[in-house]
XYZ file of C-alpha atoms in Angstrom:
716
model
C 85.870 54.359 27.283
C 86.431 51.089 29.051
C 82.948 51.322 30.735
C 81.258 51.690 27.408
C 82.885 48.576 26.081
C 80.712 45.452 26.121
C 81.571 42.848 28.704
C 83.174 39.837 27.071
C 81.538 36.426 27.664
C 84.103 34.009 28.921
C 84.449 30.431 27.810
C 83.221 29.205 31.204
C 80.113 31.374 30.957
C 79.393 30.057 27.480
C 79.716 26.444 28.655
C 77.501 27.168 31.638
C 74.856 28.719 29.342
C 74.950 25.742 26.965
C 74.662 23.367 29.911
C 71.605 25.217 31.210
C 69.984 25.137 27.773
C 70.683 21.408 27.470
C 69.192 20.737 30.893
C 66.139 22.823 29.982
C 65.763 20.928 26.698
C 66.087 17.568 28.433
C 63.563 18.637 31.039
C 61.100 19.736 28.328
C 61.631 16.488 26.425
C 61.046 14.492 29.592
C 57.880 16.457 30.346
C 56.715 15.969 26.749
C 57.481 12.230 26.959
C 55.625 11.876 30.240
C 52.709 13.887 28.839
C 52.662 11.755 25.623
C 52.796 8.512 27.600
C 50.006 9.728 29.837
C 47.883 10.783 26.845
C 48.668 7.518 25.047
C 47.676 5.540 28.136
C 44.485 7.548 28.404
C 43.822 7.025 24.675
C 44.468 3.301 24.925
C 42.327 3.153 28.035
C 39.482 4.964 26.223
C 40.009 2.722 23.189
C 39.957 -0.349 25.443
C 36.793 0.912 27.138
C 35.193 1.624 23.733
C 36.199 -1.792 22.413
C 34.834 -3.453 25.515
C 31.647 -1.422 25.195
C 31.325 -2.374 21.496
C 32.077 -6.009 22.344
C 29.310 -6.028 24.937
C 26.910 -4.332 22.507
C 27.798 -6.825 19.777
C 27.333 -9.706 22.212
C 23.983 -8.253 23.274
C 22.976 -7.894 19.600
C 24.031 -11.482 18.910
C 22.154 -12.725 21.954
C 18.827 -11.242 20.847
C 19.443 -11.718 17.108
C 17.225 -14.787 16.687
C 14.425 -13.160 18.634
C 14.572 -10.001 16.480
C 14.720 -11.954 13.218
C 11.743 -14.083 14.271
C 9.713 -10.950 15.008
C 10.754 -9.439 11.652
C 9.775 -12.684 9.890
C 6.290 -12.439 11.403
C 5.992 -8.790 10.299
C 7.254 -9.591 6.777
C 4.475 -12.167 6.430
C 2.616 -9.233 4.855
C 4.564 -9.780 1.588
C 3.370 -13.355 0.858
C -0.075 -12.335 2.158
C -0.175 -9.448 -0.351
C 0.979 -11.787 -3.134
C -1.792 -14.233 -2.220
C -4.329 -11.370 -2.431
C -2.956 -10.430 -5.872
C -3.375 -14.018 -7.037
C -6.948 -14.060 -5.743
C -7.592 -10.716 -7.448
C -6.341 -12.072 -10.797
C -8.670 -15.069 -10.485
C -11.558 -12.827 -9.427
C -11.073 -10.519 -12.438
C -11.292 -13.564 -14.745
C -14.513 -14.629 -13.021
C -15.979 -11.099 -13.220
C -15.214 -11.002 -16.948
C -16.897 -14.383 -17.373
C -20.144 -13.358 -15.633
C -20.282 -9.951 -17.365
C -21.116 -11.535 -20.733
C -20.452 -8.239 -22.572
C -19.292 -9.924 -25.777
C -15.624 -9.001 -25.384
C -13.160 -11.897 -25.319
C -10.925 -12.866 -22.410
C -7.488 -12.244 -23.977
C -5.831 -14.855 -21.741
C -7.966 -17.636 -23.287
C -6.554 -18.507 -26.713
C -9.866 -19.833 -28.141
C -11.700 -16.603 -27.326
C -9.031 -14.242 -28.678
C -8.533 -16.348 -31.838
C -12.293 -16.317 -32.489
C -12.351 -12.523 -32.020
C -9.456 -12.058 -34.494
C -11.041 -14.410 -37.087
C -14.428 -12.682 -36.920
C -12.883 -9.217 -37.261
C -10.839 -10.325 -40.274
C -14.089 -11.286 -42.006
C -15.601 -7.822 -41.506
C -15.118 -5.700 -44.650
C -15.666 -2.126 -45.850
C -15.219 -0.592 -42.385
C -14.836 3.175 -42.391
C -12.009 4.882 -40.556
C -14.435 6.013 -37.847
C -15.675 2.423 -37.396
C -12.108 1.121 -37.077
C -11.173 3.794 -34.509
C -14.221 2.791 -32.444
C -13.233 -0.901 -32.605
C -9.609 0.017 -31.875
C -10.582 1.022 -28.300
C -11.505 -2.600 -27.546
C -8.442 -3.955 -29.386
C -6.064 -1.622 -27.504
C -7.741 -2.617 -24.243
C -7.154 -6.306 -25.031
C -3.493 -5.628 -25.889
C -3.057 -3.652 -22.654
C -4.623 -6.487 -20.636
C -2.225 -9.029 -22.158
C 0.788 -6.795 -21.509
C -0.316 -6.306 -17.894
C -0.727 -10.063 -17.430
C 2.876 -10.526 -18.589
C 4.161 -7.732 -16.342
C 2.013 -8.215 -13.231
C 2.110 -11.996 -13.031
C 5.251 -12.998 -11.083
C 7.863 -14.826 -13.133
C 7.438 -17.986 -11.025
C 3.718 -18.122 -11.984
C 4.321 -17.665 -15.737
C 4.840 -20.677 -17.950
C 6.819 -20.441 -21.182
C 3.858 -21.589 -23.292
C 1.669 -18.824 -21.795
C 4.288 -16.159 -22.567
C 4.474 -17.355 -26.202
C 0.647 -17.430 -26.433
C 0.155 -13.918 -24.985
C 2.921 -12.330 -27.049
C 1.596 -14.046 -30.179
C -1.898 -12.666 -29.511
C -0.466 -9.163 -28.955
C 1.391 -9.244 -32.294
C -1.658 -10.572 -34.168
C -3.896 -7.836 -32.743
C -1.317 -5.128 -33.543
C -0.879 -6.291 -37.142
C -4.621 -6.675 -37.734
C -5.348 -3.214 -36.298
C -2.813 -1.575 -38.620
C -4.173 -3.566 -41.589
C -7.689 -2.329 -40.781
C -6.446 1.285 -40.708
C -4.857 0.753 -44.158
C -8.102 -0.659 -45.590
C -10.099 2.208 -44.058
C -7.634 4.715 -45.571
C -8.118 3.120 -49.003
C -11.927 3.397 -48.674
C -11.521 7.063 -47.714
C -9.158 7.799 -50.639
C -11.587 6.261 -53.167
C -13.931 9.121 -52.254
C -11.211 11.791 -52.497
C -12.798 13.488 -55.552
C -16.126 13.894 -53.743
C -14.376 15.358 -50.663
C -12.169 17.795 -52.612
C -11.594 21.294 -51.238
C -13.251 24.021 -53.335
C -10.243 26.374 -53.174
C -7.320 24.062 -53.852
C -9.166 21.299 -55.683
C -7.298 18.713 -53.577
C -8.702 16.558 -50.813
C -7.653 17.133 -47.211
C -9.037 15.225 -44.217
C -8.221 15.173 -40.486
C -9.834 12.571 -38.195
C -9.027 12.835 -34.475
C -9.521 10.227 -31.787
C -8.114 9.738 -28.286
C -5.717 7.010 -29.527
C -5.235 7.831 -33.227
C -5.073 10.942 -35.431
C -5.241 10.674 -39.229
C -4.004 13.419 -41.583
C -4.514 12.594 -45.258
C -4.037 14.709 -48.403
C -4.889 13.592 -51.950
C -3.213 15.295 -54.926
C -6.130 15.609 -57.356
C -5.079 18.772 -59.257
C -1.346 17.929 -59.674
C -0.389 21.600 -59.555
C 3.482 21.807 -59.682
C 3.375 25.042 -57.650
C 1.351 23.478 -54.814
C 4.244 21.979 -52.858
C 3.649 23.276 -49.334
C 0.992 21.213 -47.532
C -0.418 22.312 -44.151
C -3.352 20.603 -42.525
C -6.045 23.051 -41.411
C -5.747 24.580 -37.929
C -2.383 22.870 -37.367
C 1.262 23.403 -38.175
C 1.571 19.796 -39.272
C 2.439 19.210 -42.895
C 4.937 18.453 -45.657
C 7.155 20.269 -48.146
C 7.171 18.032 -51.223
C 9.425 18.141 -54.315
C 8.071 19.038 -57.767
C 7.983 15.426 -58.961
C 5.505 14.488 -56.199
C 3.429 17.634 -56.735
C 2.730 16.427 -60.285
C 2.122 12.761 -59.412
C -1.059 10.789 -58.763
C -0.395 10.384 -55.031
C -1.799 10.818 -51.539
C 0.141 11.702 -48.398
C -0.853 10.095 -45.117
C 0.280 10.831 -41.588
C -1.229 8.286 -39.201
C -0.229 9.274 -35.673
C -0.859 6.375 -33.305
C -0.512 7.603 -29.722
C 0.737 4.104 -28.858
C 3.779 2.231 -30.165
C 3.031 -1.008 -32.020
C 6.231 -0.847 -34.068
C 8.978 -1.360 -31.477
C 9.464 -5.106 -30.857
C 8.099 -6.495 -27.600
C 10.680 -6.601 -24.824
C 11.718 -9.875 -23.166
C 9.535 -11.058 -20.273
C 11.590 -11.679 -17.104
C 11.367 -15.350 -16.172
C 12.463 -17.116 -13.014
C 15.332 -19.634 -13.342
C 13.873 -23.027 -14.276
C 15.542 -24.817 -11.349
C 14.078 -22.393 -8.811
C 10.585 -22.578 -10.316
C 10.489 -26.364 -10.421
C 11.841 -26.621 -6.885
C 9.157 -24.307 -5.542
C 6.377 -26.068 -7.443
C 7.162 -29.756 -7.006
C 9.044 -29.772 -3.732
C 6.272 -27.659 -2.236
C 3.530 -30.115 -3.208
C 5.450 -33.178 -2.011
C 6.410 -31.549 1.271
C 2.849 -30.447 1.947
C 1.595 -33.995 1.289
C 4.280 -35.664 3.437
C 3.736 -33.258 6.340
C -0.015 -33.678 6.076
C 0.295 -37.476 6.055
C 2.724 -37.540 8.985
C 0.597 -35.212 11.119
C -2.586 -37.142 10.297
C -0.919 -40.451 11.258
C 0.384 -39.161 14.609
C -2.940 -37.592 15.539
C -4.830 -40.758 14.559
C -2.553 -42.951 16.726
C -2.971 -40.587 19.651
C -6.724 -40.671 19.193
C -6.763 -44.512 19.089
C -4.744 -44.761 22.332
C -7.084 -42.370 24.132
C -10.096 -44.268 22.863
C -8.749 -47.649 24.105
C -7.968 -46.232 27.560
C -11.396 -44.701 27.914
C -13.033 -47.988 26.837
C -11.125 -49.946 29.478
C -12.090 -47.621 32.330
C -15.684 -46.601 31.554
C -17.374 -48.623 28.895
C -20.838 -47.255 29.496
C -19.798 -43.634 29.656
C -17.856 -43.986 26.489
C -20.930 -45.117 24.603
C -22.725 -41.936 25.559
C -19.793 -39.558 24.792
C -18.319 -41.522 21.897
C -19.981 -39.579 19.092
C -19.066 -36.161 20.477
C -15.496 -37.306 21.200
C -15.014 -38.717 17.725
C -16.349 -35.537 16.106
C -14.052 -33.338 18.198
C -10.983 -35.486 17.562
C -11.718 -35.790 13.829
C -12.118 -32.037 13.451
C -8.786 -31.457 15.217
C -7.180 -34.090 12.972
C -8.448 -32.185 9.929
C -7.829 -28.661 11.216
C -4.222 -29.135 12.322
C -2.942 -30.511 8.967
C -4.830 -27.688 7.210
C -3.093 -25.127 9.427
C 0.293 -26.780 8.848
C -0.349 -26.918 5.117
C -1.234 -23.193 5.081
C 1.877 -22.278 7.093
C 4.079 -24.266 4.735
C 2.415 -22.724 1.691
C 3.003 -19.206 3.065
C 6.619 -20.047 3.941
C 7.327 -21.246 0.408
C 5.518 -18.228 -1.046
C 7.541 -15.926 1.214
C 10.824 -17.406 -0.071
C 9.612 -17.171 -3.671
C 8.529 -13.524 -3.282
C 11.923 -12.652 -1.731
C 13.721 -14.318 -4.652
C 11.532 -12.410 -7.150
C 12.248 -9.097 -5.389
C 15.975 -9.819 -5.536
C 15.614 -10.570 -9.257
C 14.230 -7.036 -9.801
C 17.585 -5.566 -8.698
C 19.760 -7.883 -10.774
C 22.156 -6.010 -13.083
C 22.770 -7.356 -16.586
C 26.347 -8.682 -16.947
C 26.905 -7.357 -20.488
C 26.017 -4.218 -22.411
C 23.830 -4.822 -25.515
C 25.788 -5.156 -28.762
C 24.563 -3.574 -32.003
C 25.934 -4.691 -35.355
C 24.578 -1.763 -37.392
C 25.729 1.830 -37.222
C 23.116 4.447 -36.193
C 20.905 1.746 -34.650
C 19.010 3.056 -31.618
C 19.909 1.339 -28.354
C 16.501 0.770 -26.743
C 18.213 0.038 -23.418
C 19.561 3.604 -23.426
C 16.771 5.467 -25.271
C 12.998 5.296 -25.161
C 10.410 6.168 -27.827
C 7.860 8.762 -26.655
C 4.616 10.196 -28.010
C 3.667 7.189 -30.118
C 4.564 6.540 -33.762
C 4.042 8.791 -36.804
C 3.381 6.566 -39.835
C 4.395 8.724 -42.830
C 3.373 7.301 -46.212
C 3.260 8.320 -49.872
C 0.379 6.319 -51.338
C -0.755 5.692 -54.894
C -4.122 7.367 -55.379
C -6.690 4.582 -55.941
C -9.328 4.842 -58.738
C -11.987 7.413 -57.813
C -15.737 6.915 -57.437
C -17.703 7.975 -60.511
C -21.453 8.758 -60.535
C -23.438 6.849 -63.177
C -27.224 7.152 -63.387
C -27.683 7.532 -59.630
C -25.057 4.898 -58.845
C -21.462 5.318 -57.624
C -19.113 3.140 -59.647
C -15.633 2.429 -58.335
C -12.840 0.167 -59.490
C -11.491 -1.865 -56.553
C -7.908 -2.972 -56.979
C -7.186 -6.537 -55.937
C -3.823 -5.637 -54.384
C -5.405 -2.979 -52.148
C -3.670 0.177 -50.927
C -0.281 0.592 -52.634
C 2.696 2.646 -51.471
C 4.324 5.018 -53.947
C 8.078 4.361 -54.138
C 10.070 7.521 -53.540
C 12.783 7.857 -54.602
C 12.205 5.248 -57.340
C 14.446 2.177 -57.370
C 15.643 3.042 -60.904
C 16.234 6.697 -61.755
C 17.793 6.362 -65.237
C 15.337 8.793 -66.890
C 16.305 11.607 -64.532
C 19.509 13.462 -65.353
C 20.097 15.689 -62.316
C 21.308 14.337 -59.025
C 18.825 16.445 -57.018
C 15.754 15.182 -58.864
C 14.620 13.437 -55.653
C 15.395 15.783 -52.766
C 14.462 14.868 -49.165
C 10.895 15.573 -48.043
C 10.487 18.110 -45.263
C 8.116 17.070 -42.470
C 6.564 19.195 -39.686
C 5.166 17.388 -36.628
C 3.649 18.486 -33.341
C 5.026 16.816 -30.204
C 2.301 15.045 -28.221
C 1.007 17.336 -25.454
C 1.060 14.607 -22.769
C 4.770 13.841 -23.211
C 7.623 15.691 -21.502
C 10.984 16.087 -23.268
C 13.701 17.360 -20.934
C 16.130 17.687 -23.848
C 15.567 18.244 -27.570
C 13.959 15.084 -28.966
C 15.902 12.907 -31.397
C 14.088 11.726 -34.542
C 14.393 8.027 -35.397
C 13.068 6.135 -38.418
C 11.974 2.510 -38.562
C 14.163 0.118 -40.531
C 11.714 -2.541 -41.716
C 14.479 -4.937 -42.833
C 16.550 -4.813 -39.661
C 13.474 -4.485 -37.403
C 14.932 -1.605 -35.371
C 14.960 2.192 -35.104
C 17.776 4.136 -36.816
C 18.874 7.777 -36.828
C 20.421 7.947 -40.332
C 18.607 9.314 -43.407
C 17.284 12.245 -41.326
C 18.603 15.802 -41.718
C 17.890 19.487 -40.933
C 16.273 18.734 -37.580
C 14.994 21.790 -35.673
C 12.833 21.873 -32.548
C 10.751 24.773 -31.218
C 10.020 23.852 -27.607
C 7.547 26.738 -27.087
C 5.364 25.612 -30.029
C 6.188 21.896 -29.465
C 6.945 21.718 -33.202
C 9.712 19.618 -34.735
C 10.835 19.929 -38.380
C 13.140 17.535 -40.249
C 13.889 16.170 -43.716
C 13.556 12.498 -44.692
C 15.145 10.774 -47.672
C 12.231 8.332 -47.766
C 9.000 8.275 -45.798
C 8.115 5.601 -43.251
C 7.316 5.240 -39.543
C 9.191 7.756 -37.362
C 9.228 8.351 -33.626
C 10.827 10.780 -31.182
C 13.302 9.348 -28.708
C 14.793 10.579 -25.446
C 17.555 9.296 -23.187
C 15.768 6.948 -20.802
C 18.165 7.976 -18.021
C 17.879 11.757 -18.388
C 16.534 11.928 -14.808
C 19.204 9.643 -13.326
C 20.994 9.656 -10.977
C 18.574 11.377 -8.614
C 19.707 14.351 -6.558
C 17.659 13.472 -3.477
C 14.549 11.625 -2.288
C 12.143 11.429 0.641
C 9.452 8.976 1.749
C 6.943 10.552 4.169
C 3.682 9.301 5.766
C 0.529 11.258 4.856
C -2.232 9.304 6.548
C -3.094 5.794 7.678
C -1.645 3.473 4.997
C -0.777 6.410 2.753
C 2.659 7.893 1.945
C 4.248 10.481 -0.329
C 7.419 9.612 -2.250
C 9.350 12.630 -3.562
C 12.177 12.134 -6.076
C 14.235 15.178 -7.077
C 16.326 15.061 -10.268
C 18.350 17.614 -12.262
C 15.274 18.616 -14.295
C 12.248 17.826 -12.164
C 10.669 16.998 -8.825
C 8.177 14.124 -8.948
C 5.770 13.410 -6.092
C 4.019 10.041 -5.928
C 1.272 9.078 -3.500
C 0.895 5.432 -2.497
C -2.097 3.910 -0.701
C -3.133 0.271 -0.329
C -2.374 -1.347 -3.714
C -2.532 1.902 -5.737
C -0.215 4.741 -6.815
C -0.916 8.243 -8.092
C 1.117 11.114 -9.527
C 0.608 13.911 -6.988
C 2.606 16.675 -8.704
C 5.459 17.507 -11.093
C 7.732 20.518 -10.935
C 9.817 21.642 -13.915
C 12.378 24.377 -13.193
C 10.721 24.902 -9.769
C 7.348 25.556 -11.455
C 4.331 23.267 -11.189
C 3.588 21.362 -14.390
C 0.142 19.894 -15.054
C -0.117 16.334 -16.316
C -2.969 14.136 -17.531
C -1.798 11.482 -15.043
C -2.414 13.603 -11.941
C -5.192 12.435 -9.589
C -5.427 9.053 -11.385
C -4.993 6.040 -9.099
C -3.401 2.991 -10.746
C -1.804 -0.287 -9.735
C 1.997 0.008 -9.329
C 2.800 -1.762 -12.633
C 0.287 0.299 -14.668
C 1.505 3.461 -12.950
C 5.158 2.775 -13.820
C 4.230 2.142 -17.489
C 2.183 5.379 -17.609
C 5.016 7.452 -16.112
C 7.558 5.995 -18.558
C 5.263 6.724 -21.520
C 4.907 10.337 -20.316
C 8.709 10.777 -20.329
C 8.966 10.677 -16.509
C 11.258 7.683 -16.250
C 12.699 7.195 -12.754
C 12.738 3.412 -13.011
C 16.145 1.838 -13.784
C 16.395 -1.459 -15.661
C 18.973 -4.220 -15.479
C 21.047 -2.402 -18.151
C 20.833 1.110 -16.654
C 24.149 0.825 -14.794
C 25.931 0.901 -18.180
C 24.546 4.397 -18.917
C 24.431 6.023 -15.454
C 27.159 6.565 -12.869
C 25.592 4.718 -9.959
C 26.339 4.209 -6.294
C 26.416 0.404 -6.425
C 25.014 -1.451 -3.426
C 24.718 -5.204 -2.942
C 21.237 -6.231 -4.149
C 20.566 -8.297 -1.010
C 21.329 -5.307 1.238
C 19.082 -3.094 -0.915
C 16.180 -5.567 -0.838
C 16.350 -5.944 2.948
C 16.490 -2.156 3.386
C 13.517 -1.509 1.058
C 11.390 -4.229 2.684
C 11.949 -2.851 6.185
C 11.558 0.790 5.092
C 8.183 -0.186 3.592
C 7.203 -1.888 6.867
C 7.984 1.297 8.823
C 6.632 3.801 6.280
C 3.257 4.255 8.049
C 4.863 6.202 10.908
C 8.422 7.062 9.847
C 9.883 9.363 7.212
C 13.035 8.344 5.330
C 15.365 10.624 3.386
C 18.468 10.784 1.213
C 21.904 11.126 2.835
C 25.119 12.312 1.181
C 27.032 9.732 3.257
C 25.423 6.872 1.324
C 27.876 7.523 -1.516
C 30.861 7.409 0.883
C 30.229 4.086 2.639
C 31.084 0.836 0.830
C 28.743 -1.285 -1.317
C 27.873 -3.603 1.596
C 26.203 -0.790 3.573
C 23.523 1.818 2.997
C 23.096 5.107 4.871
C 19.890 7.160 5.027
C 18.043 9.537 7.332
C 15.005 8.565 9.383
C 12.641 10.262 11.803
C 9.290 9.539 13.392
C 6.526 11.329 11.525
C 2.916 10.785 12.541
C 0.469 11.957 9.833
C -1.388 14.350 12.188
C 1.792 16.276 12.977
C 2.313 19.765 11.607
C 5.208 20.093 9.105
C 8.496 20.926 10.879
C 10.815 23.538 9.358
C 14.082 21.871 10.464
C 13.210 18.291 11.418
C 15.602 16.328 13.607
C 16.756 13.409 11.469
C 18.631 10.367 12.753
C 21.340 8.943 10.514
C 21.144 5.152 10.183
C 23.588 2.708 8.630
C 22.371 -0.749 7.601
C 24.322 -3.726 6.269
C 21.440 -6.157 5.877
C 22.388 -7.953 9.100
C 23.093 -5.023 11.416
C 21.585 -1.571 11.905
C 23.098 1.287 13.913
C 22.656 5.006 14.579
C 25.658 7.069 13.483
C 27.377 9.672 15.667
C 27.760 12.045 12.705
C 24.926 14.010 11.113
C 24.260 15.215 7.565
C 26.332 18.380 8.134
C 29.455 16.748 9.620
C 32.803 17.374 7.932
C 33.828 13.752 7.480
C 32.238 10.301 7.402
C 32.605 8.044 10.414
C 30.957 4.742 11.305
C 31.193 5.602 15.032
C 28.135 4.554 17.018
C 25.940 7.311 18.401
C 26.115 7.701 22.198
C 23.555 5.779 24.241
C 22.457 3.649 21.288
C 22.847 -0.044 20.512
C 23.328 -2.401 17.581
C 20.288 -4.235 16.218
C 19.850 -6.981 13.644
C 16.990 -5.193 11.889
C 15.977 -1.647 10.978
C 12.638 -2.275 12.650
C 14.205 -2.866 16.079
C 16.734 -0.050 15.588
C 13.943 2.460 14.983
C 11.885 0.941 17.798
C 14.534 2.167 20.290
C 13.629 5.836 19.782
C 10.022 5.485 18.576
C 6.806 6.266 20.443
C 4.244 3.575 21.266
C 1.740 5.217 18.921
C 4.190 5.051 16.004
C 4.959 1.349 16.549
C 1.237 0.596 16.843
C 0.677 2.209 13.414
C 3.519 0.127 11.971
C 2.061 -3.135 13.298
C -1.403 -2.256 11.971
C -0.207 -1.431 8.419
C -2.178 -2.905 5.533
C -0.231 -5.702 3.799
C -1.094 -4.443 0.285
C 0.066 -0.946 1.217
C 3.422 -2.232 2.521
C 3.842 -4.359 -0.621
C 3.087 -1.375 -2.915
C 5.587 0.885 -1.097
C 8.216 -1.852 -1.316
C 7.501 -2.358 -5.037
C 7.963 1.366 -5.703
C 11.236 1.446 -3.721
C 12.518 -1.615 -5.607
C 11.498 -0.040 -8.938
C 13.190 3.331 -8.273
C 16.282 1.856 -6.531
C 16.767 5.063 -4.536
C 19.784 3.789 -2.586
C 21.805 2.942 -5.728
C 20.662 5.629 -8.171
C 20.955 8.783 -6.050
């Protein structure tokens, strides 16, 4: 029994056990402390080494900073050079127009455009077909004036010129619409002779590339004929009984352009900056020229005196040649200095203008009226549908081989519906809304259901009230709605429906030719850029290719941007866009420097979107880059380098696009540089850098303009 009993642990044994445990614990703690201290020392040592390494790299970067910036300055001379070529091109186009002598006016010369307007006003009894033919020239003149305002840099535009051009645009727009009204009246006078045999009413459709006219004249006044459909279309009206029995005509004039929306403000350079560039530039050029001329003349005089003293005879023989040589150098050197100074001033002005493109508006637009359309948030697409109820003018009557017609002095009159006074009508629903069916223009893309807006003539803006029962059939591109009163209507879409972008890539295609791909929630847009031209390469909607009238058409960057916006493919933020889109704000100066240098390198390097750009602060941008020579075969999984740029310093990052967390740690065996150009140069081939240095200045400028216009680093 006693053997089976457990042995009791004595007090001494318990103390001994506790003591051993304590010693073991202390030993473990000591080992842990020693290990921690060793690791901490190693960490501090590594940190010290890294800091020293970074300090040396920063010192090295600082040491060569001036040299790198000077080289970049020489490379960026392509921007003022491109601007100078654009100026020359504008002057050349004026000269070409002058020597063409084709009878069309130069819209930039007020005397010529005023004469054209006066002469056209005097022309009477023009048919609708004649007006549509003339409208091609008028629309061309309006487009030219708008392009002058948009393409001419703000520092080259004077206030008086802006007022003159905008005034000419408005006059041409008003006169064109007046001519269409007069032509409609002439057409309606002949309604009885053009009547349909079946219905007894007149129906006419006139199609043109810029305008489509649908007109219906109610000659029979049949109260049961209330559903109007224009032949071979789904376009038409559902009219109430009171209109079906009235002496009226219905007109739908679809202008594929928008001459109703007020002209937007023209961006102008600050007055101080403009005057400084203009006047200071001239004075400085003169003073430098005078100073250089004086110094060279004194030097020449000294040399001449010395030569006279030593060899009088020889001087007589060589004097003429010497004077000619010295005089030419006196003239050439000031000319060279003057040119350098001019280019320097132009370079500063171009940089300031580029920075102005990225300036965000400080305040959101305020609208006093309810239901007023915010044209900073929405954009009108597909032109304007002018819907009118017109009083039927007196009809032509045949008399003894003659056609007699009463011409009303007041011209074409609108029929007021509903009438201003409705005392004779007892029921409230005597004047129900008019149902309208329209076809959406085939060249316009709506990513969401279009919103119908009507023109408020008093307030001079678009509004969304007074419109009901809107339905849209996207397959048939048919929109139906009811209007309380007819007038101009348009279809609007959120201007920022494709912002922010999901990703982007800029890739070389050939010598001085690149492909810019912008991917949004709804679409993928590919843009080709070469020299001073841009082209829509392809559009994908829901991963399927979509054909567009703009494809394969080369245009200047400004014209191209306008065309894309009018087609509903707006990927060009404005100064107010940040109020309507959640953006990844970056300092404008950092953005401008990045876009300029990306454009410089775009001949031989591909750039791409990085998710880490949203993580770093507003003073830095992060994107992917890799060498890509146009002759190379496409790589399935290309090896991208991740670059971070602050405007003053560029570095390769240790992380890649698939890392778990963001870190600004420098990639091993790389250095800091003051420019993107020199950062990329570290890992680039000689062939790639040769292509970069041989890039066409207009091409670089066009790529930069497109990058500034899309603002990829802030809006993706």
